[in-house]
Amino acid sequence: AQKITQTQPGMFVQEKEAVTLDCTYDTSDPSYGLFWYKQPSSGEMIFLIYQGSYDQQNATEGRYSLNFQKARKSANLVISASQLGDSAMYFCAMREGFGNNDMRFGAGTRLTVKP
Amino acid sequence: SQTIHQWPATLVQPVGSPLSLECTVEGTSNPNLYWYRQAAGRGLQLLFYSVGIGQISSEVPQNLSASRPQDRQFILSSKKLLLSDSGFYLCAWSGLGLATGELFFGEGSRLTVL
């Protein structure tokens, strides 16, 4: 069963504007972690931000913030003040339970920043 | 600091030929190791993960196999490649004790099967 859903195959945003990339997840485990990764055209996977299921506050890392709505099982990534270098694929991922179990990824969203 | 490397970066192989992709991690011990495959324009599919030497968990039945002969070495293999094996293969590691448990990825290996 699909655990991570990203419903936006592609998104466009004007430079300097904010954009929200959607992610919903499904789990019955009360302990889990949510992650966002960026994949530029070079192919490397860059870790952006993490949100734990027990975290009380939304995670933030520079221009990245995670809008975590636990009851709705959503973990949307917000990028503020978009830059041309933000154009890339973005993947939402989840790891269930404690320890280092496997991580599952969504299908990804291709973000294009327009000048 | 920890580093992860995988090779080769690019590979073009005929159908039916064997495959060996290697991945090594430096600067950490007893990492969890992963192989993912990404088809063109698609998400990441978990193929194998390993929590220790000789311990391999397979996620997808296929003609690929994985081995972990040493603590920080992870190898993806095939005896006979199929056209459908084409894709971008990513090795990753995560460490015990990391609070967040994020994965750190290698540079990727692009495989084209002709």
mmCIF file of C-alpha atoms in Angstrom:
data_model
loop_
_atom_site.group_PDB
_atom_site.id
_atom_site.type_symbol
_atom_site.label_atom_id
_atom_site.label_comp_id
_atom_site.label_asym_id
_atom_site.label_seq_id
_atom_site.Cartn_x
_atom_site.Cartn_y
_atom_site.Cartn_z
ATOM 1 C CA ALA A 1 0.000 0.000 0.000
ATOM 2 C CA GLN A 2 1.186 3.487 -0.808
ATOM 3 C CA LYS A 3 2.514 5.085 2.345
ATOM 4 C CA ILE A 4 3.597 8.446 0.959
ATOM 5 C CA THR A 5 1.547 10.444 -1.512
ATOM 6 C CA GLN A 6 2.672 13.501 -3.427
ATOM 7 C CA THR A 7 -0.205 14.610 -5.624
ATOM 8 C CA GLN A 8 1.592 17.360 -7.535
ATOM 9 C CA PRO A 9 3.735 15.971 -10.363
ATOM 10 C CA GLY A 10 4.869 19.468 -11.259
ATOM 11 C CA MET A 11 4.718 22.943 -9.754
ATOM 12 C CA PHE A 12 5.701 26.377 -10.995
ATOM 13 C CA VAL A 13 6.570 29.361 -8.852
ATOM 14 C CA GLN A 14 7.787 32.842 -9.590
ATOM 15 C CA GLU A 15 11.204 33.756 -8.269
ATOM 16 C CA LYS A 16 11.083 35.313 -4.777
ATOM 17 C CA GLU A 17 7.621 33.921 -4.072
ATOM 18 C CA ALA A 18 6.747 31.136 -1.629
ATOM 19 C CA VAL A 19 5.585 27.698 -2.714
ATOM 20 C CA THR A 20 4.032 24.747 -0.887
ATOM 21 C CA LEU A 21 4.691 21.172 -1.928
ATOM 22 C CA ASP A 22 2.111 18.703 -0.651
ATOM 23 C CA CYS A 23 2.746 15.391 1.076
ATOM 24 C CA THR A 24 0.366 13.052 2.846
ATOM 25 C CA TYR A 25 1.309 9.845 4.570
ATOM 26 C CA ASP A 26 -0.259 6.764 6.047
ATOM 27 C CA THR A 27 0.910 4.900 9.117
ATOM 28 C CA SER A 28 -0.491 3.253 12.207
ATOM 29 C CA ASP A 29 2.796 3.546 14.076
ATOM 30 C CA PRO A 30 2.736 6.395 16.602
ATOM 31 C CA SER A 31 6.479 6.905 16.146
ATOM 32 C CA TYR A 32 7.696 8.020 12.776
ATOM 33 C CA GLY A 33 9.850 10.561 11.047
ATOM 34 C CA LEU A 34 9.103 12.610 7.976
ATOM 35 C CA PHE A 35 11.789 13.879 5.618
ATOM 36 C CA TRP A 36 12.105 16.058 2.566
ATOM 37 C CA TYR A 37 14.851 15.626 -0.004
ATOM 38 C CA LYS A 38 15.827 17.727 -3.008
ATOM 39 C CA GLN A 39 17.170 16.137 -6.183
ATOM 40 C CA PRO A 40 18.727 18.550 -8.699
ATOM 41 C CA SER A 41 19.302 17.502 -12.280
ATOM 42 C CA SER A 42 22.701 16.109 -11.252
ATOM 43 C CA GLY A 43 20.888 13.297 -9.461
ATOM 44 C CA GLU A 44 22.262 13.699 -5.962
ATOM 45 C CA MET A 45 19.772 13.502 -3.113
ATOM 46 C CA ILE A 46 20.060 16.381 -0.665
ATOM 47 C CA PHE A 47 18.444 16.140 2.753
ATOM 48 C CA LEU A 48 16.449 19.287 3.529
ATOM 49 C CA ILE A 49 14.362 18.938 6.655
ATOM 50 C CA TYR A 50 13.069 16.485 9.243
ATOM 51 C CA GLN A 51 9.922 16.325 11.369
ATOM 52 C CA GLY A 52 9.413 13.791 14.149
ATOM 53 C CA SER A 53 5.950 12.559 14.991
ATOM 54 C CA TYR A 54 6.297 13.749 18.569
ATOM 55 C CA ASP A 55 7.680 17.149 17.713
ATOM 56 C CA GLN A 56 5.415 19.869 19.012
ATOM 57 C CA GLN A 57 6.606 22.554 16.644
ATOM 58 C CA ASN A 58 6.927 22.638 12.901
ATOM 59 C CA ALA A 59 10.480 22.115 11.697
ATOM 60 C CA THR A 60 12.320 24.958 10.006
ATOM 61 C CA GLU A 61 15.669 25.062 8.219
ATOM 62 C CA GLY A 62 16.510 28.381 6.652
ATOM 63 C CA ARG A 63 14.048 28.999 3.819
ATOM 64 C CA TYR A 64 12.480 25.573 4.316
ATOM 65 C CA SER A 65 9.687 24.888 6.744
ATOM 66 C CA LEU A 66 7.484 21.897 7.238
ATOM 67 C CA ASN A 67 3.763 22.396 7.787
ATOM 68 C CA PHE A 68 3.044 19.354 9.925
ATOM 69 C CA GLN A 69 -0.632 18.562 10.474
ATOM 70 C CA LYS A 70 -0.635 15.301 12.383
ATOM 71 C CA ALA A 71 -4.383 14.727 12.474
ATOM 72 C CA ARG A 72 -4.586 15.149 8.715
ATOM 73 C CA LYS A 73 -1.391 13.128 8.198
ATOM 74 C CA SER A 74 0.144 15.789 6.051
ATOM 75 C CA ALA A 75 3.677 17.158 5.993
ATOM 76 C CA ASN A 76 3.842 19.888 3.397
ATOM 77 C CA LEU A 77 7.123 21.587 2.525
ATOM 78 C CA VAL A 78 7.086 25.352 2.299
ATOM 79 C CA ILE A 79 9.899 27.095 0.448
ATOM 80 C CA SER A 80 9.994 30.826 1.026
ATOM 81 C CA ALA A 81 11.582 33.390 -1.287
ATOM 82 C CA SER A 82 12.127 30.914 -4.110
ATOM 83 C CA GLN A 83 15.395 31.049 -6.006
ATOM 84 C CA LEU A 84 16.248 29.767 -9.477
ATOM 85 C CA GLY A 85 18.471 27.164 -7.827
ATOM 86 C CA ASP A 86 15.444 25.679 -6.110
ATOM 87 C CA SER A 87 14.334 24.164 -9.407
ATOM 88 C CA ALA A 88 14.568 20.415 -8.794
ATOM 89 C CA MET A 89 12.631 17.306 -7.869
ATOM 90 C CA TYR A 90 11.436 17.211 -4.287
ATOM 91 C CA PHE A 91 10.693 13.995 -2.462
ATOM 92 C CA CYS A 92 8.787 13.417 0.739
ATOM 93 C CA ALA A 93 9.786 10.334 2.741
ATOM 94 C CA MET A 94 8.824 8.540 5.931
ATOM 95 C CA ARG A 95 10.523 6.199 8.338
ATOM 96 C CA GLU A 96 8.319 4.303 10.771
ATOM 97 C CA GLY A 97 9.269 3.301 14.279
ATOM 98 C CA PHE A 98 12.424 3.868 16.250
ATOM 99 C CA GLY A 99 15.834 2.824 15.123
ATOM 100 C CA ASN A 100 16.839 2.703 11.527
ATOM 101 C CA ASN A 101 14.159 0.957 9.569
ATOM 102 C CA ASP A 102 13.748 1.417 5.855
ATOM 103 C CA MET A 103 12.633 4.744 4.449
ATOM 104 C CA ARG A 104 9.824 5.046 1.902
ATOM 105 C CA PHE A 105 9.624 7.815 -0.656
ATOM 106 C CA GLY A 106 6.821 9.521 -2.497
ATOM 107 C CA ALA A 107 6.737 9.877 -6.275
ATOM 108 C CA GLY A 108 8.137 13.389 -6.099
ATOM 109 C CA THR A 109 7.194 16.867 -7.301
ATOM 110 C CA ARG A 110 9.137 18.709 -9.961
ATOM 111 C CA LEU A 111 9.454 22.363 -8.996
ATOM 112 C CA THR A 112 10.323 24.950 -11.604
ATOM 113 C CA VAL A 113 11.193 28.466 -10.494
ATOM 114 C CA LYS A 114 10.502 31.107 -13.137
ATOM 115 C CA PRO A 115 12.639 34.272 -13.355
ATOM 116 C CA SER B 1 33.308 13.126 8.693
ATOM 117 C CA GLN B 2 31.312 10.422 6.976
ATOM 118 C CA THR B 3 31.391 9.945 3.229
ATOM 119 C CA ILE B 4 29.714 7.566 0.854
ATOM 120 C CA HIS B 5 30.873 6.662 -2.618
ATOM 121 C CA GLN B 6 29.419 4.462 -5.275
ATOM 122 C CA TRP B 7 30.732 3.408 -8.656
ATOM 123 C CA PRO B 8 30.663 3.287 -11.534
ATOM 124 C CA ALA B 9 28.845 6.560 -12.147
ATOM 125 C CA THR B 10 27.642 5.540 -15.582
ATOM 126 C CA LEU B 11 27.219 2.125 -17.103
ATOM 127 C CA VAL B 12 25.908 0.910 -20.456
ATOM 128 C CA GLN B 13 25.384 -2.829 -20.590
ATOM 129 C CA PRO B 14 23.793 -5.253 -23.064
ATOM 130 C CA VAL B 15 20.800 -7.353 -22.081
ATOM 131 C CA GLY B 16 21.899 -10.580 -20.456
ATOM 132 C CA SER B 17 25.208 -9.264 -19.192
ATOM 133 C CA PRO B 18 26.167 -9.254 -15.499
ATOM 134 C CA LEU B 19 26.140 -6.224 -13.225
ATOM 135 C CA SER B 20 28.098 -5.140 -10.206
ATOM 136 C CA LEU B 21 27.612 -1.781 -8.493
ATOM 137 C CA GLU B 22 29.688 -1.024 -5.425
ATOM 138 C CA CYS B 23 29.125 1.308 -2.533
ATOM 139 C CA THR B 24 31.407 2.107 0.383
ATOM 140 C CA VAL B 25 30.952 4.252 3.440
ATOM 141 C CA GLU B 26 33.776 5.879 5.361
ATOM 142 C CA GLY B 27 33.912 7.516 8.755
ATOM 143 C CA THR B 28 31.287 5.446 10.528
ATOM 144 C CA SER B 29 30.827 1.891 11.717
ATOM 145 C CA ASN B 30 27.923 -0.515 11.492
ATOM 146 C CA PRO B 31 25.818 1.693 9.239
ATOM 147 C CA ASN B 32 22.487 0.628 7.811
ATOM 148 C CA LEU B 33 22.911 0.423 4.057
ATOM 149 C CA TYR B 34 20.361 0.762 1.295
ATOM 150 C CA TRP B 35 20.001 0.354 -2.455
ATOM 151 C CA TYR B 36 17.301 2.351 -4.207
ATOM 152 C CA ARG B 37 16.370 2.486 -7.878
ATOM 153 C CA GLN B 38 14.855 5.456 -9.618
ATOM 154 C CA ALA B 39 13.285 5.012 -13.050
ATOM 155 C CA ALA B 40 13.388 8.070 -15.313
ATOM 156 C CA GLY B 41 11.174 10.826 -13.899
ATOM 157 C CA ARG B 42 9.935 8.615 -11.086
ATOM 158 C CA GLY B 43 10.315 8.246 -7.354
ATOM 159 C CA LEU B 44 12.719 6.036 -5.429
ATOM 160 C CA GLN B 45 12.044 2.341 -5.081
ATOM 161 C CA LEU B 46 13.699 0.550 -2.190
ATOM 162 C CA LEU B 47 15.454 -2.560 -3.447
ATOM 163 C CA PHE B 48 17.527 -3.839 -0.526
ATOM 164 C CA TYR B 49 18.622 -2.770 2.906
ATOM 165 C CA SER B 50 21.101 -4.223 5.337
ATOM 166 C CA VAL B 51 21.500 -3.777 9.073
ATOM 167 C CA GLY B 52 24.756 -5.722 9.294
ATOM 168 C CA ILE B 53 27.289 -7.915 7.529
ATOM 169 C CA GLY B 54 25.550 -10.692 5.652
ATOM 170 C CA GLN B 55 22.089 -9.395 6.622
ATOM 171 C CA ILE B 56 20.108 -8.415 3.554
ATOM 172 C CA SER B 57 16.416 -7.607 3.317
ATOM 173 C CA SER B 58 14.886 -7.661 -0.146
ATOM 174 C CA GLU B 59 11.910 -5.492 -0.916
ATOM 175 C CA VAL B 60 11.172 -6.393 -4.514
ATOM 176 C CA PRO B 61 11.522 -9.852 -6.116
ATOM 177 C CA GLN B 62 13.661 -9.441 -9.195
ATOM 178 C CA ASN B 63 16.814 -10.570 -10.877
ATOM 179 C CA LEU B 64 18.944 -8.320 -8.702
ATOM 180 C CA SER B 65 20.765 -9.336 -5.548
ATOM 181 C CA ALA B 66 22.728 -7.538 -2.876
ATOM 182 C CA SER B 67 25.614 -8.509 -0.660
ATOM 183 C CA ARG B 68 27.438 -6.964 2.242
ATOM 184 C CA PRO B 69 30.821 -8.639 2.498
ATOM 185 C CA GLN B 70 32.240 -6.008 4.849
ATOM 186 C CA ASP B 71 30.757 -3.640 7.385
ATOM 187 C CA ARG B 72 30.910 -0.611 5.144
ATOM 188 C CA GLN B 73 30.614 -2.194 1.721
ATOM 189 C CA PHE B 74 27.383 -2.867 -0.136
ATOM 190 C CA ILE B 75 27.238 -4.471 -3.559
ATOM 191 C CA LEU B 76 24.338 -4.689 -5.995
ATOM 192 C CA SER B 77 24.580 -7.477 -8.564
ATOM 193 C CA SER B 78 22.805 -9.222 -11.348
ATOM 194 C CA LYS B 79 23.747 -12.324 -13.305
ATOM 195 C CA LYS B 80 21.692 -11.331 -16.359
ATOM 196 C CA LEU B 81 20.417 -7.810 -16.904
ATOM 197 C CA LEU B 82 16.988 -7.054 -18.314
ATOM 198 C CA LEU B 83 15.914 -3.957 -20.216
ATOM 199 C CA SER B 84 13.725 -3.056 -17.251
ATOM 200 C CA ASP B 85 16.800 -2.846 -15.024
ATOM 201 C CA SER B 86 17.727 0.487 -16.608
ATOM 202 C CA GLY B 87 17.588 3.339 -14.137
ATOM 203 C CA PHE B 88 19.421 5.441 -11.628
ATOM 204 C CA TYR B 89 20.705 3.446 -8.671
ATOM 205 C CA LEU B 90 21.363 5.153 -5.389
ATOM 206 C CA CYS B 91 23.199 3.762 -2.399
ATOM 207 C CA ALA B 92 22.522 5.307 1.001
ATOM 208 C CA TRP B 93 23.450 4.889 4.629
ATOM 209 C CA SER B 94 21.977 5.812 7.967
ATOM 210 C CA GLY B 95 23.551 5.547 11.377
ATOM 211 C CA LEU B 96 22.521 4.249 14.747
ATOM 212 C CA GLY B 97 22.323 7.038 17.202
ATOM 213 C CA LEU B 98 21.330 9.675 14.721
ATOM 214 C CA ALA B 99 18.250 11.220 16.251
ATOM 215 C CA THR B 100 16.614 11.979 12.964
ATOM 216 C CA GLY B 101 17.746 8.902 11.073
ATOM 217 C CA GLU B 102 18.050 10.636 7.739
ATOM 218 C CA LEU B 103 19.643 8.859 4.828
ATOM 219 C CA PHE B 104 22.850 10.053 3.253
ATOM 220 C CA PHE B 105 23.081 9.234 -0.413
ATOM 221 C CA GLY B 106 25.909 8.458 -2.769
ATOM 222 C CA GLU B 107 26.355 10.143 -6.105
ATOM 223 C CA GLY B 108 24.282 7.571 -7.962
ATOM 224 C CA SER B 109 24.980 5.125 -10.789
ATOM 225 C CA ARG B 110 23.143 5.533 -14.055
ATOM 226 C CA LEU B 111 22.587 2.172 -15.742
ATOM 227 C CA THR B 112 21.389 1.826 -19.321
ATOM 228 C CA VAL B 113 20.593 -1.654 -20.546
ATOM 229 C CA LEU B 114 20.494 -1.971 -24.334
#
